[in-house]
DNA sequence: AGCGTTACAGCAAGCGCTTTCTATCCAAGA
DNA sequence: TCTTGGATAGAAAGCGCTTGCTGTAACGCT
């Protein structure tokens, strides 16, 4: 039925071992023999049995990429960059590897399950992107899993995620706190004193860090924060829309709205506009990430650019062992403040 | 070193066969025995060896999802929907399956290579999303691959892609032609007579179909198309930006610009605005797909909504054999015209 | 000419699991 | 009481490939 290595060997009049070596190319095989084998492979339309090789060689060419939400360009961009370096087909890396993008949907359970599945497949490497969930038992479970993976020889890289202590995981962390702080400082510098903040889901490192940066800026400027000024929501436009309406209801005198990310900011803009408020004349808006569409917003969005593609590419290279991990296994990737049209001097 | 089935068996004082049966749960095992095995699994922290089971059982639980560009929400949304139905962790489907998202980057080579890789892994199913490349040799190669996959028992589903004749592939095709036509008819109905069209990359079915729909509408209205009115480019905002500038240069009298998709339309809006033109007073703009950000554009984008998530979910269910394929193996998914602020009556 | 080398090619032993077939035990029917 | 059969558990034969080790020519050296 299905063509096996043995069939190819028979056809090429060589031993299965030789066929295997031709296909894997890490053992000297005479040119003429190789040719004969290759011809047989072609004629029989032979395709290697992945599981069988993985089993025999005790290694696989799967690389897992965990993302919170694959429909969100934030992750899409990172995944794309990682994948291009994994050297899947087209990448310059020799061995063809299958990059597996796993969508956790931000659910801790699924994250863990995917990790187990990857472990089961004996993945060559795993890259976890995006913020982690801040929930002690879960964090411990993930750390344990990562440790296991590391011990089993799977390279683990965290991209845009805080370091995981006691694991061999390499971490490329985004400086969310610093970015958040810089952003709010910019707004304060423009004269804003009453700033609403639309945070992401609670229990997320990303959410917390950005918010902490924001608060640090307020504190540094001697602005006392009103608890009504912070609203939590998901990382999408809809949440931004609703949260903004809520913010406006709580305190109509706000002159700026800082959003957890660009999508949220977009929703905020829509809500403000619907409320008859002009941006930035009446209310300034700021986002985070600088996704491609942010520059096309009207007015274009003031935000913090995160080098998603660069970080992803680097994570990918490290995962493939093609780049030295940063000293200490941890590198902080900084964001860059992008001042654009959505932020301005507050009215009156 | 690594814990194997045999280790668990030894610890639970049963045979490996029994452990396997407990883990796969398709054979009667006494409750007490099962419990004992499960405890051993837990104590030893045992994780099944995926490749080994796949080899022994001659099946795998991998499901491949091919996308053109994972950083593009168009694909992200579909992939997300497909994945949720694949029943990866969290899905209600029993067996835990690993959904593999493969990023072809729109490159025919890579598409083929990924298909081979998936074939090599003996994937349980494969879903190909997005338009196909219109290049005879390549199309034939893909069709051959799909046929092979089908014969090997892999379920193949095309989502948002034209049918592949002579294969067992189930196709959920988007009615790009109809949508394109409806969109342009809307514009013509508003009074537009000189419409620029920013098409996607050449040699793509999606590109051609949308363009054909556009032209059909023009023809039906008796409008003779000026060849200068069409420009090709990639499916991103940058291409839209550049193409619009080019269009304006070629014919400043255009009153509408129809874009290949929403991202392109966003770029077009930016270019128009930079050129001092108001939307829709001076020039109307229309997109395609209705991605989430389209409604937040200013003005919000007139576009054709494609039920990406629904189609993806359906494709996923069909791939898992949880839903009957459409009669004839082909279903056409229609888009819905969304008239919004970016289209209006032409000036003068 | 004799012998150590080098360069290939083949043998065969697994890799860790699934599954068919067989053995065993015990309750129930004759 | 003996038989029959249902319910479990085990033995063992692979699944298709990789790889360490073992040949075996052909080559070059002294």
mmCIF file of N, CA and C (backbone and C1' of nucleotides) in Angstrom, chain A residues 5 17 20 24 46 56, chain D residues 16-21:
data_model
loop_
_atom_site.group_PDB
_atom_site.id
_atom_site.type_symbol
_atom_site.label_atom_id
_atom_site.label_comp_id
_atom_site.label_asym_id
_atom_site.label_seq_id
_atom_site.Cartn_x
_atom_site.Cartn_y
_atom_site.Cartn_z
ATOM 1 N N UNK A 5 10.539 2.751 3.132
ATOM 2 C CA UNK A 5 11.966 2.857 2.864
ATOM 3 C C UNK A 5 12.453 1.589 2.180
ATOM 4 N N UNK A 17 19.353 0.982 4.941
ATOM 5 C CA UNK A 17 20.263 1.894 5.637
ATOM 6 C C UNK A 17 20.790 2.949 4.679
ATOM 7 N N UNK A 20 18.200 5.520 3.841
ATOM 8 C CA UNK A 20 18.050 6.437 4.964
ATOM 9 C C UNK A 20 19.175 7.461 4.960
ATOM 10 N N UNK A 24 18.972 11.481 4.638
ATOM 11 C CA UNK A 24 19.355 12.354 5.736
ATOM 12 C C UNK A 24 20.665 13.061 5.483
ATOM 13 N N UNK A 46 8.044 8.393 -3.071
ATOM 14 C CA UNK A 46 8.174 8.054 -1.657
ATOM 15 C C UNK A 46 8.196 9.278 -0.741
ATOM 16 N N UNK A 56 12.639 6.583 15.749
ATOM 17 C CA UNK A 56 13.957 5.964 15.639
ATOM 18 C C UNK A 56 15.076 6.922 16.030
ATOM 19 P P DG D 16 4.642 0.195 7.789
ATOM 20 O "O5'" DG D 16 5.911 1.149 7.775
ATOM 21 C "C5'" DG D 16 5.757 2.504 8.144
ATOM 22 C "C4'" DG D 16 7.107 3.099 8.451
ATOM 23 C "C3'" DG D 16 8.161 2.898 7.355
ATOM 24 O "O3'" DG D 16 8.741 4.156 7.098
ATOM 25 C "C1'" DG D 16 9.020 2.217 9.436
ATOM 26 P P DC D 17 9.923 4.343 6.118
ATOM 27 O "O5'" DC D 17 11.079 4.634 7.167
ATOM 28 C "C5'" DC D 17 11.007 5.847 7.893
ATOM 29 C "C4'" DC D 17 11.898 5.792 9.104
ATOM 30 C "C3'" DC D 17 13.391 5.946 8.806
ATOM 31 O "O3'" DC D 17 13.803 7.262 9.206
ATOM 32 C "C1'" DC D 17 12.952 4.205 10.402
ATOM 33 P P DT D 18 15.287 7.740 8.822
ATOM 34 O "O5'" DT D 18 16.142 7.237 10.083
ATOM 35 C "C5'" DT D 18 15.910 7.834 11.344
ATOM 36 C "C4'" DT D 18 16.854 7.259 12.365
ATOM 37 C "C3'" DT D 18 18.337 7.544 12.127
ATOM 38 O "O3'" DT D 18 18.897 7.855 13.397
ATOM 39 C "C1'" DT D 18 17.998 5.214 12.313
ATOM 40 P P DT D 19 20.249 8.684 13.486
ATOM 41 O "O5'" DT D 19 21.264 7.589 14.024
ATOM 42 C "C5'" DT D 19 20.824 6.607 14.955
ATOM 43 C "C4'" DT D 19 21.876 5.523 15.114
ATOM 44 C "C3'" DT D 19 23.279 5.892 14.644
ATOM 45 O "O3'" DT D 19 24.204 5.269 15.528
ATOM 46 C "C1'" DT D 19 22.568 3.987 13.501
ATOM 47 P P DG D 20 25.554 6.019 15.900
ATOM 48 O "O5'" DG D 20 26.294 4.888 16.735
ATOM 49 C "C5'" DG D 20 25.562 4.141 17.724
ATOM 50 C "C4'" DG D 20 26.042 2.705 17.728
ATOM 51 C "C3'" DG D 20 27.558 2.568 17.617
ATOM 52 O "O3'" DG D 20 28.009 1.478 18.426
ATOM 53 C "C1'" DG D 20 26.535 1.520 15.743
ATOM 54 P P DC D 21 29.565 1.193 18.515
ATOM 55 O "O5'" DC D 21 29.657 -0.054 17.532
ATOM 56 C "C5'" DC D 21 28.713 -1.124 17.669
ATOM 57 C "C4'" DC D 21 28.873 -2.108 16.536
ATOM 58 C "C3'" DC D 21 30.336 -2.422 16.196
ATOM 59 O "O3'" DC D 21 30.476 -3.833 16.116
ATOM 60 C "C1'" DC D 21 29.170 -1.806 14.238
#
